Every structure is written in C-alpha cells, then in structure tokens.
RNA sequence: GGAGAAAUGGCAGAGUGGUCGAAUGCGGUAGUCUUGAAAACUAUUGUACCGCAAGGUACCGGGGGUUCGAAUCCCUCUUUCUCCGCCA
C-alpha cells in the first residue's frame, strides 16, 4: 500500500497518476486525509489523558510511600474517573485505525511515468521481439495432441485423481520439467540470485504482505482447518522472508531465486485459453526476487528483464517483451514487463514471465525497511520480482515449435539436464 | 497426541506490582590514544504515532482481564524447548 505520508504530500499527483490505471482515487484520497485528521485528534486526546493518569499514578505511589494514605485514596478516585474517559477514546481510536487501513489498502500502486495508458492487453506496448519464428509443416499439432502422442503429459489422469488443470507429467515429460527447473535455477544462481526452497503454504500475514490478501483472496487455495494458503507463486514466501526486517543500506541488492509449485484457483477464467498447458491450477515456476535501494530499483528491473531475455534466447524460442499498460498491470506493480513466447502450432503468444518493480508498495505492507549509513530513520526498500521462468507455457511452445517428423527436439541448453535430445 | 518448562532490545541475559523503555555483558557507531591497526578508555546505540520544539504516548511473543499503577498477577491463543507416543 501507499504510505499515508506519501498520499498527504502528493495528493494531486496520486490522483492524476492513478488515472493511468483507470482508477479514480479522488474520493478515497479525500476520505483518507479526513480520517487521518480525526485519528490524530483522537490520539492526541487519548495521549493527554494517559499522560495525566500516569502522573497521578506516580503521585499515588509516592504518597503511599510517605504514608499519606488519605491523599492517596483521593487521587485514586481521580485516576479511576480519568480511566473511564480514556476507555471510549481507545475504542474510537482503534476503530479509526481499522477504517483508515481499510481505505489505504484499496488504493493501487502508482504507475511509473513510462507506463502507457490503456484498457487491457491490446494496449500493451510491444518494446522488443526476438528469436526466430519456426516454419512448421502443414498438419503441425498443438502441444496437447503432442503430449498425448508421445505419452508425456496426461491431462485425463490428472482429472481422475484431482481435477481439471492438474496435469500428470510422465516419463520424458516429467524429466523435462525437472531439467527446466534445474536449468533455470542454475542460470539464476550464475546471475547472482541465491537459492531458496520455501514452504508451499503460507499464513495470512504473508498473503497480506505481498498483496494477495485481502483483494485476491478467491485466487488462492485456502486450507481452512489451519487457516493457511497454498502459494500462487514463490514470490509470496520469498518476499515475506523479509517482512518486518530493517536492512542495512550496504546489504543491497538482496537477490533470491526459488523454485516452487504454484497453485491458482483461476476462478472465473474457464473456457477461453485454457486448453492443455495454457492455464493450470498447479504449475511449476522458478522465481527471482530482488530487494534494492530506491535509487537503484529501476536499474535492477532492467537487469532482471535482460536476464530473463537471456533465458528465453537460450531456449531458442521466439519471444516478445511488452510494457504493460495501466489497465493491464497488477494492483501492486509500478512497472511491469511481460515476456511472451510464440507457440507456433496454436499460433498464440503465451505469457511466460512477468517482471515488475513494486517500488515501496509491498515494502510498506511488509514493513521492509533499510537504514542509510549515518541516518537514524529507516526508510522503505523497493521490491522486485519476476518469473525466470514459468514452465507450462515454455513446455507448450517447445513441444509445438520443435516438433519434427522424427520427434520433438530438445534445445541444446537442456540436453545435459534431460539426458536425452529427442522425445520420440 | 500426552506431560512439563519457557518466550524481555541485534545477540546473551537480569528484572515477581510504582522513578523500568527496561541492569549488565557482547556486538554496532563515533571519538581519545596510535605512523596505522589492535587493545584500552569515553560517549552513543530499538520501533511507531502526535508535536516547530520541549516533550508526550504506545510497544518486554499475540489478544483480553485485575489494579490508581503491570515486563512483573490472572485468563486465553501462538511459538519454542525437554520427556513420552506416533512417523517420512
């Protein structure tokens, strides 16, 4: 969430910039400022009374010590009546704090100046294309048919044991998953991201820290009996490692990578674009997460985009990089670049990575701060993350683009990890 | 799952009803000394909110209660440790 102070100091700017995200903040900003005034006033009243009670209590102590019990008992009555006054104020104050917080949480992150206006995916800015488009023979098959033909991914079996969107990978299909995970982790490690293997379930505080809660509650699987959530991405546990942490400025940059299974309910997205591996409830992804000094977070974003581009290039997939428009960006992001690869048989661009700078938006929820050398006040860090990479759509594109009459060719960079160079 | 013990500042650890935001040690920072470093010595060293400031308020695992007053007493939840049981 945005910090209250920032909203107070940049009121008009906040309202203007959020228009890019098609969000009308004028009213909510107004109520926030008003609510905060009321909060301050109430807290001041409360603090004054508490200060009074404290001083009376100290007097009582002294009076008892010096044996003046009568005066002490008089003072006691006074203190009791003050306590009555403070009780109502305390309730009012905590109510105000809850209301203020509920309002703050409703404001999305401010988009970076470079974010184009727009309503949806069609308005994203195509900033770069790379790789070669494969020339497939007539009768090229989409990956769901290839998966069946070579018996490497079984969608029906997944339905039987769990449900739609939970595929079963078999034989070389399973090995290919493992190979991709290892390849990505190794590449990320080489780029300076140190590896984390996080829990796949998180508590409520973590869901809140990265912004999945409260607004995207329906997107996560919830284990009701223990009140835990299955992670939709490793971003959640990894970023939350740094919740309530005050870093030293010289600790930057902090760079982590993590493989995890990801779980998404994808409620409401049935029907379109969900065939085969295009959209799943459970999938594998390797994530990169970075914490950086506010002055350097955009340089880090560029570096991360470059790194992800390198991965896609090594896999020899045709790709494009999009700068997301205001309407297509996530609630929490300030600037996002999406990577899409081309799956030549279904003739579709598939999103395989999303690299974002959240600036201090997540950090404010996480209370992730840092101290500058010689400065007393901690300030909010910047957080960034990106997929490097999400597996299913990479697999979809690999299968489709690399199909030959002899079988499916494995890209060179994966052969050592797989132990085979063709799926036949 | 059963029984018992515990949770205090970056860490270790004192504090069982009043001047305790909290002793002491270690660590960190600044300084003195030194050619430099180490050692020694001196000072300083939590977070948030209100306030121009002085200062005030809150926080001793979380929540609630008793009391004029709670780190300290009571209830409750969570977590950790020890023992027993079960188990990859």
Coordinates of C-alpha atoms (C1' of nucleotides) in Angstrom, one line a residue:
Chain A
X1 CA 0.0 0.0 0.0
X2 CA 1.0 3.6 -0.4
X3 CA 2.2 5.3 2.7
X4 CA -0.1 7.8 4.3
X5 CA 2.6 10.4 4.3
X6 CA 3.2 10.0 0.6
X7 CA -0.5 10.5 -0.1
X8 CA -0.6 13.5 2.1
X9 CA 2.3 15.1 0.4
X10 CA 1.4 14.2 -3.2
X11 CA -2.3 14.2 -3.2
X12 CA -3.0 15.7 -6.6
X13 CA -0.1 13.7 -8.2
X14 CA -1.5 10.4 -6.8
X15 CA -5.0 11.1 -8.2
X16 CA -3.6 12.1 -11.6
X17 CA -1.2 9.2 -11.9
X18 CA -3.8 6.6 -10.9
X19 CA -6.0 7.6 -13.9
X20 CA -3.4 5.7 -16.0
X21 CA -4.5 2.7 -14.1
X22 CA -8.1 3.7 -14.7
X23 CA -8.6 4.2 -11.0
X24 CA -10.5 7.2 -9.7
X25 CA -8.8 7.9 -6.4
X26 CA -10.2 11.4 -5.7
X27 CA -12.9 10.4 -3.3
X28 CA -11.0 7.7 -1.4
X29 CA -7.9 10.0 -1.0
X30 CA -10.2 12.7 0.4
X31 CA -11.7 10.3 3.0
X32 CA -8.2 9.1 3.9
X33 CA -7.0 12.6 4.7
X34 CA -10.1 13.3 6.6
X35 CA -10.0 10.1 8.5
X36 CA -6.4 10.7 9.5
X37 CA -7.1 14.1 10.8
X38 CA -9.7 12.6 13.0
X39 CA -7.3 9.9 14.1
X40 CA -4.7 12.5 15.1
X41 CA -7.2 14.4 17.1
X42 CA -8.4 11.4 18.9
X43 CA -4.9 10.1 19.6
X44 CA -3.9 13.5 21.0
X45 CA -6.8 13.5 23.3
X46 CA -6.1 9.9 24.4
X47 CA -2.4 10.6 24.9
X48 CA -3.1 13.6 27.0
X49 CA -5.4 11.7 29.3
X50 CA -3.0 8.8 29.6
X51 CA -0.2 11.2 30.5
X52 CA -2.4 12.6 33.2
X53 CA -3.2 9.1 34.5
X54 CA 0.5 8.2 34.5
X55 CA 1.4 11.2 36.5
X56 CA -1.4 10.7 39.0
X57 CA -0.4 7.1 39.4
X58 CA 3.2 8.1 40.1
X59 CA 1.9 10.5 42.8
X60 CA -0.1 7.8 44.4
X61 CA 3.0 5.7 44.7
X62 CA 4.9 8.5 46.4
X63 CA 2.0 9.3 48.7
X64 CA 1.7 5.7 49.9
X65 CA 5.4 5.5 50.4
X66 CA 5.4 8.6 52.6
X67 CA 2.4 7.3 54.5
X68 CA -0.2 9.7 53.3
X69 CA -2.9 7.2 52.7
X70 CA -5.8 9.6 52.7
X71 CA -4.4 11.8 50.0
X72 CA -3.5 8.7 48.0
X73 CA -7.1 7.4 48.2
X74 CA -8.4 10.8 46.9
X75 CA -6.0 10.6 44.0
X76 CA -7.2 7.1 43.3
X77 CA -10.7 8.3 42.7
X78 CA -9.5 10.9 40.3
X79 CA -7.5 8.3 38.3
X80 CA -10.5 6.0 38.2
X81 CA -12.6 8.7 36.6
X82 CA -9.9 9.5 34.1
X83 CA -9.8 5.9 33.2
X84 CA -13.5 6.0 32.2
X85 CA -12.8 8.9 29.9
X86 CA -10.0 7.1 28.1
X87 CA -11.9 3.9 27.5
X88 CA -14.2 5.4 24.9
X89 CA -11.3 7.2 23.2
X90 CA -9.3 4.0 22.9
X91 CA -12.2 2.2 21.2
X92 CA -12.8 5.1 18.9
X93 CA -9.1 5.2 18.0
X94 CA -8.7 1.6 17.1
X95 CA -11.9 1.8 15.1
X96 CA -10.5 4.8 13.2
X97 CA -7.2 3.0 12.6
X98 CA -9.0 0.0 11.1
X99 CA -11.1 2.2 8.9
X100 CA -8.1 4.2 7.7
X101 CA -6.2 1.0 7.0
X102 CA -9.2 -0.4 5.0
X103 CA -9.1 2.7 2.9
X104 CA -5.4 2.7 2.3
X105 CA -5.4 -0.9 1.2
X106 CA -7.9 0.0 -1.6
X107 CA -5.5 2.3 -3.4
X108 CA -3.4 0.6 -6.1
X109 CA 0.3 1.3 -6.6
X110 CA 1.2 4.4 -8.6
X111 CA 2.3 3.6 -12.1
X112 CA 5.8 4.6 -13.3
X113 CA 5.9 7.6 -15.7
X114 CA 6.7 5.2 -18.6
X115 CA 3.5 3.2 -18.2
X116 CA 1.2 3.8 -21.2
X117 CA -2.4 4.5 -20.8
X118 CA -4.8 1.7 -21.9
X119 CA -7.6 -0.5 -21.0
X120 CA -6.3 -4.0 -21.4
X121 CA -3.9 -6.4 -23.1
X122 CA -4.5 -4.9 -26.5
X123 CA -2.9 -1.6 -25.4
X124 CA 0.3 -3.1 -24.1
X125 CA 3.4 -1.7 -25.7
X126 CA 5.5 -4.1 -27.7
X127 CA 9.0 -3.0 -27.0
X128 CA 11.1 -5.8 -28.4
X129 CA 10.9 -9.0 -30.4
X130 CA 13.5 -11.7 -30.8
X131 CA 14.2 -15.2 -31.8
X132 CA 13.2 -16.9 -35.0
X133 CA 9.7 -17.9 -35.9
X134 CA 9.7 -21.6 -36.7
X135 CA 8.3 -22.8 -40.1
X136 CA 6.1 -25.7 -39.3
X137 CA 5.0 -28.2 -41.8
X138 CA 1.3 -28.5 -42.6
X139 CA -0.5 -30.6 -40.0
X140 CA 1.6 -29.4 -37.2
X141 CA 0.0 -30.3 -33.9
X142 CA -0.8 -28.3 -30.8
X143 CA 1.0 -29.4 -27.7
X144 CA -2.0 -31.1 -26.1
X145 CA -2.0 -33.5 -29.0
X146 CA 1.7 -34.0 -29.0
X147 CA 1.6 -34.6 -25.2
X148 CA -0.8 -37.4 -25.9
X149 CA 1.0 -38.8 -28.9
X150 CA 4.3 -39.2 -27.0
X151 CA 2.6 -40.0 -23.7
X152 CA 4.5 -37.3 -21.7
X153 CA 1.6 -35.4 -20.2
X154 CA -1.7 -36.9 -19.2
X155 CA -4.5 -34.4 -18.6
X156 CA -7.3 -37.0 -18.1
X157 CA -5.3 -38.8 -15.5
X158 CA -5.0 -35.5 -13.6
X159 CA -8.7 -35.1 -13.8
X160 CA -9.2 -38.5 -12.4
X161 CA -7.0 -38.0 -9.3
X162 CA -7.6 -34.3 -8.7
X163 CA -9.5 -32.3 -11.3
X164 CA -9.1 -30.2 -14.4
X165 CA -5.9 -28.1 -14.5
X166 CA -3.8 -30.6 -12.6
X167 CA -1.8 -32.5 -15.3
X168 CA 0.2 -35.6 -14.7
X169 CA 3.7 -35.5 -16.3
X170 CA 5.1 -38.9 -17.3
X171 CA 8.4 -40.3 -18.4
X172 CA 10.3 -37.8 -20.5
X173 CA 7.6 -35.2 -19.8
X174 CA 8.4 -35.4 -16.1
X175 CA 12.2 -35.4 -16.8
X176 CA 11.8 -32.3 -19.0
X177 CA 10.1 -30.5 -16.1
X178 CA 13.0 -31.4 -13.8
X179 CA 15.5 -30.3 -16.4
X180 CA 13.9 -26.9 -16.9
X181 CA 13.7 -26.3 -13.2
X182 CA 17.4 -27.1 -12.8
X183 CA 18.4 -25.1 -15.8
X184 CA 16.6 -22.0 -14.6
X185 CA 17.9 -22.3 -11.0
X186 CA 21.5 -22.7 -12.3
X187 CA 21.2 -19.8 -14.6
X188 CA 19.7 -17.6 -11.9
X189 CA 22.4 -18.6 -9.4
X190 CA 25.0 -17.7 -12.0
X191 CA 23.4 -14.2 -12.3
X192 CA 23.8 -13.7 -8.5
X193 CA 20.4 -14.9 -7.2
X194 CA 20.9 -17.2 -4.2
X195 CA 18.6 -20.2 -4.0
X196 CA 15.8 -20.6 -1.5
X197 CA 13.5 -23.5 -1.1
X198 CA 10.4 -22.1 0.6
X199 CA 7.3 -23.6 2.2
X200 CA 4.4 -24.0 -0.3
X201 CA 1.8 -22.9 2.2
X202 CA 1.8 -19.5 3.9
X203 CA -0.1 -17.8 6.7
X204 CA -2.5 -14.8 6.4
X205 CA 0.2 -12.2 7.3
X206 CA 2.3 -13.4 4.4
X207 CA -0.6 -13.3 2.0
X208 CA -1.2 -9.7 3.1
X209 CA 2.5 -8.7 2.9
X210 CA 2.7 -9.3 -0.8
X211 CA -0.8 -8.1 -1.6
X212 CA -2.7 -11.3 -2.4
X213 CA -4.9 -10.6 0.6
X214 CA -7.3 -9.1 1.1
X215 CA -8.2 -8.4 -2.6
X216 CA -7.3 -11.6 -4.4
X217 CA -8.5 -13.9 -1.7
X218 CA -10.5 -16.0 -4.2
X219 CA -7.4 -16.7 -6.3
X220 CA -5.7 -18.8 -3.6
X221 CA -6.5 -22.2 -2.3
X222 CA -7.3 -21.9 1.3
X223 CA -6.6 -24.7 3.9
X224 CA -9.5 -23.7 6.2
X225 CA -8.7 -26.0 9.1
X226 CA -5.3 -24.4 9.7
X227 CA -6.0 -21.1 8.0
X228 CA -3.2 -21.4 5.6
X229 CA -3.0 -20.6 1.9
X230 CA -1.3 -22.5 -0.9
X231 CA 1.1 -20.2 -2.6
X232 CA 0.2 -18.8 -6.0
X233 CA 3.9 -18.0 -6.6
X234 CA 7.2 -18.3 -4.7
X235 CA 7.2 -14.5 -4.6
X236 CA 4.9 -14.8 -1.6
X237 CA 7.1 -16.9 0.8
X238 CA 10.4 -15.5 -0.5
X239 CA 9.4 -11.8 -0.3
X240 CA 7.9 -12.4 3.1
X241 CA 11.3 -13.7 4.4
X242 CA 12.0 -10.0 4.7
X243 CA 8.8 -9.0 6.4
X244 CA 9.5 -6.8 9.5
X245 CA 13.1 -6.5 8.6
X246 CA 15.3 -3.5 8.7
X247 CA 18.3 -3.9 6.4
X248 CA 21.5 -2.1 6.2
X249 CA 21.8 0.0 3.0
X250 CA 25.0 -1.9 2.3
X251 CA 23.1 -5.2 2.2
X252 CA 21.6 -4.2 -1.2
X253 CA 21.0 -5.7 -3.5
X254 CA 19.4 -8.8 -2.0
X255 CA 18.7 -11.3 -4.7
X256 CA 16.9 -14.7 -4.3
X257 CA 15.7 -17.3 -6.6
X258 CA 13.3 -20.1 -5.7
X259 CA 11.6 -23.0 -7.5
X260 CA 8.1 -23.8 -6.3
X261 CA 4.9 -25.4 -7.4
X262 CA 2.3 -22.7 -7.7
X263 CA -1.4 -23.1 -7.0
X264 CA -4.1 -20.9 -8.5
X265 CA -7.8 -21.3 -8.4
X266 CA -8.3 -19.2 -11.6
X267 CA -11.9 -18.7 -10.6
X268 CA -13.9 -17.2 -13.4
X269 CA -11.4 -17.9 -16.2
X270 CA -12.9 -21.1 -17.6
X271 CA -13.5 -21.6 -21.2
X272 CA -11.0 -19.3 -23.0
X273 CA -7.4 -20.1 -23.5
X274 CA -7.4 -22.9 -21.0
X275 CA -6.5 -25.8 -23.3
X276 CA -3.6 -28.1 -22.4
X277 CA -0.9 -26.3 -20.6
X278 CA -2.1 -22.8 -21.3
X279 CA -3.7 -22.3 -18.0
X280 CA -3.4 -24.6 -15.0
X281 CA -4.4 -24.8 -11.3
X282 CA -1.0 -26.2 -10.4
X283 CA 2.2 -25.5 -12.3
X284 CA 5.9 -25.1 -11.7
X285 CA 7.8 -21.9 -11.7
X286 CA 11.2 -20.5 -10.9
X287 CA 11.0 -17.1 -9.5
X288 CA 13.6 -14.3 -8.9
X289 CA 13.1 -11.8 -6.2
X290 CA 15.2 -8.7 -5.5
X291 CA 15.3 -6.1 -2.8
X292 CA 17.0 -2.9 -3.8
X293 CA 17.7 0.7 -2.8
X294 CA 15.0 3.1 -4.2
X295 CA 17.7 4.9 -6.2
X296 CA 18.7 1.7 -8.0
X297 CA 15.5 -0.3 -8.3
X298 CA 14.9 0.6 -12.0
X299 CA 18.4 -0.4 -12.9
X300 CA 17.7 -3.7 -11.2
X301 CA 14.5 -4.0 -13.1
X302 CA 16.4 -3.6 -16.4
X303 CA 18.9 -6.1 -15.3
X304 CA 16.2 -8.6 -14.5
X305 CA 14.5 -8.1 -17.8
X306 CA 17.8 -8.7 -19.5
X307 CA 18.4 -11.8 -17.5
X308 CA 15.0 -13.3 -18.4
X309 CA 15.5 -12.4 -22.0
X310 CA 18.8 -14.4 -21.9
X311 CA 16.9 -17.4 -20.7
X312 CA 14.3 -17.3 -23.4
X313 CA 17.1 -16.8 -26.0
X314 CA 19.0 -19.9 -24.7
X315 CA 15.8 -21.9 -25.2
X316 CA 15.6 -20.6 -28.8
X317 CA 12.1 -19.5 -28.5
X318 CA 10.6 -16.6 -30.5
X319 CA 9.6 -14.0 -27.9
X320 CA 8.4 -10.5 -27.4
X321 CA 8.7 -8.1 -24.5
X322 CA 5.7 -6.0 -23.6
X323 CA 5.5 -2.9 -21.4
X324 CA 2.1 -3.4 -19.7
X325 CA -0.4 -0.5 -20.0
X326 CA -2.1 0.9 -16.9
X327 CA -5.2 -1.2 -17.5
X328 CA -3.4 -4.5 -17.7
X329 CA -1.0 -4.0 -14.8
X330 CA -1.4 -5.6 -11.4
X331 CA -2.7 -3.7 -8.5
X332 CA 0.6 -3.7 -6.7
X333 CA 3.0 -3.0 -9.5
X334 CA 4.6 0.3 -10.6
X335 CA 6.1 -1.0 -13.9
X336 CA 5.8 -4.5 -15.4
X337 CA 7.3 -6.1 -18.4
X338 CA 5.7 -9.3 -19.7
X339 CA 7.5 -11.9 -21.7
X340 CA 5.6 -13.9 -24.2
X341 CA 6.8 -16.8 -26.3
X342 CA 5.2 -17.9 -29.6
X343 CA 3.6 -21.3 -29.7
X344 CA 3.6 -21.9 -33.4
X345 CA 1.0 -24.7 -33.8
X346 CA -1.8 -23.0 -31.9
X347 CA -0.5 -19.7 -33.3
X348 CA -0.6 -17.9 -30.0
X349 CA 1.6 -15.7 -27.9
X350 CA 1.8 -17.2 -24.4
X351 CA 2.9 -15.2 -21.3
X352 CA 5.8 -16.9 -19.6
X353 CA 7.2 -14.2 -17.3
X354 CA 6.2 -11.0 -15.7
X355 CA 8.9 -8.8 -14.3
X356 CA 7.8 -6.0 -12.0
X357 CA 9.1 -3.2 -9.8
X358 CA 6.7 -2.7 -6.9
X359 CA 8.8 0.2 -5.6
X360 CA 7.8 0.6 -1.9
X361 CA 4.3 -0.6 -2.3
X362 CA 4.9 -4.2 -1.0
X363 CA 7.6 -3.0 1.4
X364 CA 5.2 -0.7 3.2
X365 CA 2.9 -3.7 3.8
X366 CA 5.8 -5.9 4.7
X367 CA 7.5 -3.2 6.9
X368 CA 10.6 -4.0 4.9
X369 CA 13.0 -1.1 5.5
X370 CA 16.6 -0.2 5.4
X371 CA 18.9 2.3 7.2
X372 CA 21.2 4.5 5.3
X373 CA 24.7 4.9 6.7
X374 CA 24.7 7.5 9.4
X375 CA 20.9 8.1 9.2
X376 CA 18.6 7.3 12.1
X377 CA 15.3 7.0 10.3
X378 CA 14.7 3.8 8.4
X379 CA 13.1 4.1 5.0
X380 CA 11.1 1.7 2.8
X381 CA 13.1 -0.6 0.5
X382 CA 12.0 -1.4 -3.1
X383 CA 10.9 -4.9 -4.0
X384 CA 11.0 -6.5 -7.4
X385 CA 10.3 -9.9 -8.8
X386 CA 9.9 -11.9 -12.0
X387 CA 9.4 -15.3 -13.3
X388 CA 12.5 -17.0 -14.6
X389 CA 10.6 -18.8 -15.8
X390 CA 7.1 -20.4 -15.6
X391 CA 7.3 -23.9 -17.0
X392 CA 4.0 -24.9 -18.6
X393 CA 3.8 -22.4 -21.4
X394 CA 7.5 -22.8 -22.1
X395 CA 6.9 -26.5 -22.5
X396 CA 3.9 -25.8 -24.7
X397 CA 6.0 -23.7 -27.0
X398 CA 8.9 -26.1 -27.0
X399 CA 6.7 -29.0 -27.9
X400 CA 4.9 -27.2 -30.7
X401 CA 7.9 -25.3 -32.2
X402 CA 10.4 -28.1 -32.1
X403 CA 8.2 -30.9 -33.5
X404 CA 9.7 -32.8 -36.4
X405 CA 8.6 -36.0 -38.2
X406 CA 11.2 -37.8 -36.0
X407 CA 10.0 -36.4 -32.7
X408 CA 10.5 -33.3 -30.6
X409 CA 13.9 -31.8 -30.5
X410 CA 15.2 -30.7 -27.1
X411 CA 17.1 -27.4 -27.1
X412 CA 20.9 -27.7 -26.7
X413 CA 20.9 -25.9 -23.3
X414 CA 18.6 -28.6 -21.8
X415 CA 20.2 -31.7 -23.2
X416 CA 22.6 -32.2 -20.3
X417 CA 19.9 -31.6 -17.8
X418 CA 17.5 -34.0 -19.6
X419 CA 19.8 -36.8 -20.5
X420 CA 18.2 -37.1 -24.0
X421 CA 17.9 -34.8 -27.0
X422 CA 14.7 -36.0 -28.6
X423 CA 11.3 -37.0 -27.4
X424 CA 10.2 -39.9 -29.6
Chain B
rG1 C1' -1.3 -36.8 20.5
rG2 C1' 0.1 -36.7 26.3
rA3 C1' 3.1 -34.4 30.5
rG4 C1' 6.3 -30.4 32.0
rA5 C1' 9.2 -25.7 31.2
rA6 C1' 9.8 -21.2 28.8
rA7 C1' 9.0 -16.5 25.5
rU8 C1' 12.4 -9.5 27.6
rG9 C1' 16.2 -4.8 22.9
rG10 C1' 20.9 -7.1 17.1
rC11 C1' 22.5 -11.4 20.5
rA12 C1' 23.2 -13.3 25.5
rG13 C1' 20.8 -12.3 29.9
rA14 C1' 18.8 -9.6 34.8
rG15 C1' 14.3 -7.8 36.4
rU16 C1' 7.8 -11.1 40.5
rG17 C1' 3.3 -4.6 41.4
rG18 C1' 5.3 2.1 41.4
rU19 C1' 11.0 6.8 39.3
rC20 C1' 11.6 0.2 34.1
rG21 C1' 12.0 1.7 27.5
rA22 C1' 14.0 -1.7 31.0
rA23 C1' 20.5 -3.6 34.7
rU24 C1' 24.9 -6.0 32.8
rG25 C1' 27.9 -8.3 29.0
rC26 C1' 28.8 -8.9 23.8
rG27 C1' 28.0 -6.7 19.2
rG28 C1' 27.3 -1.8 16.2
rU29 C1' 28.6 3.5 15.6
rA30 C1' 31.6 7.9 16.8
rG31 C1' 35.7 9.8 19.4
rU32 C1' 40.5 9.7 22.5
rC33 C1' 45.3 7.3 22.3
rU34 C1' 48.4 5.3 17.9
rU35 C1' 52.5 6.3 11.9
rG36 C1' 48.4 2.7 11.1
rA37 C1' 45.8 -1.3 13.3
rA38 C1' 44.7 -4.0 17.8
rA39 C1' 43.9 -3.3 22.9
rA40 C1' 42.3 0.2 26.4
rC41 C1' 39.2 4.3 27.6
rU42 C1' 34.9 7.8 26.7
rA43 C1' 30.3 8.6 24.5
rU44 C1' 26.4 6.7 21.8
rU45 C1' 23.3 2.7 20.1
rG46 C1' 15.1 -0.1 19.4
rU47 C1' 10.4 0.9 16.6
rA48 C1' 5.9 3.7 15.7
rC49 C1' 2.5 7.8 16.5
rC50 C1' 1.5 13.2 18.0
rG51 C1' 4.4 17.9 18.2
rC52 C1' 8.2 23.5 15.0
rA53 C1' 10.4 22.2 19.5
rA54 C1' 10.5 21.0 24.6
rG55 C1' 8.1 17.0 25.4
rG56 C1' 4.1 13.3 25.4
rU57 C1' 2.0 8.3 24.2
rA58 C1' 2.3 3.1 22.9
rC59 C1' 5.2 -1.4 22.5
rC60 C1' 9.0 -6.8 27.3
rG61 C1' 5.5 -13.4 21.9
rG62 C1' -0.3 -12.0 20.3
rG63 C1' -5.1 -10.9 22.5
rG64 C1' -8.1 -10.0 26.9
rG65 C1' -8.5 -9.1 32.3
rU66 C1' -7.3 -7.5 37.6
rU67 C1' -5.2 -2.7 39.7
rC68 C1' -4.9 4.2 40.9
rG69 C1' -0.5 1.8 38.6
rA70 C1' 1.6 -4.4 35.1
rA71 C1' 7.6 -6.8 31.8
rU72 C1' 6.1 -8.5 36.8
rC73 C1' -0.6 -11.1 38.9
rC74 C1' -4.9 -13.8 36.2
rC75 C1' -7.2 -15.9 31.6
rU76 C1' -6.5 -17.3 26.5
rC77 C1' -4.0 -18.1 21.9
rU78 C1' 0.6 -18.9 19.4
rU79 C1' 5.5 -20.5 19.3
rU80 C1' 10.0 -22.8 21.3
rC81 C1' 12.5 -26.4 24.4
rU82 C1' 12.6 -31.3 27.4
rC83 C1' 10.3 -36.2 28.2
rC84 C1' 6.8 -39.9 26.3
rG85 C1' 3.9 -41.8 22.0
rC86 C1' 3.5 -42.0 16.6
rC87 C1' 6.0 -41.3 12.0
rA88 C1' 8.8 -39.9 6.2

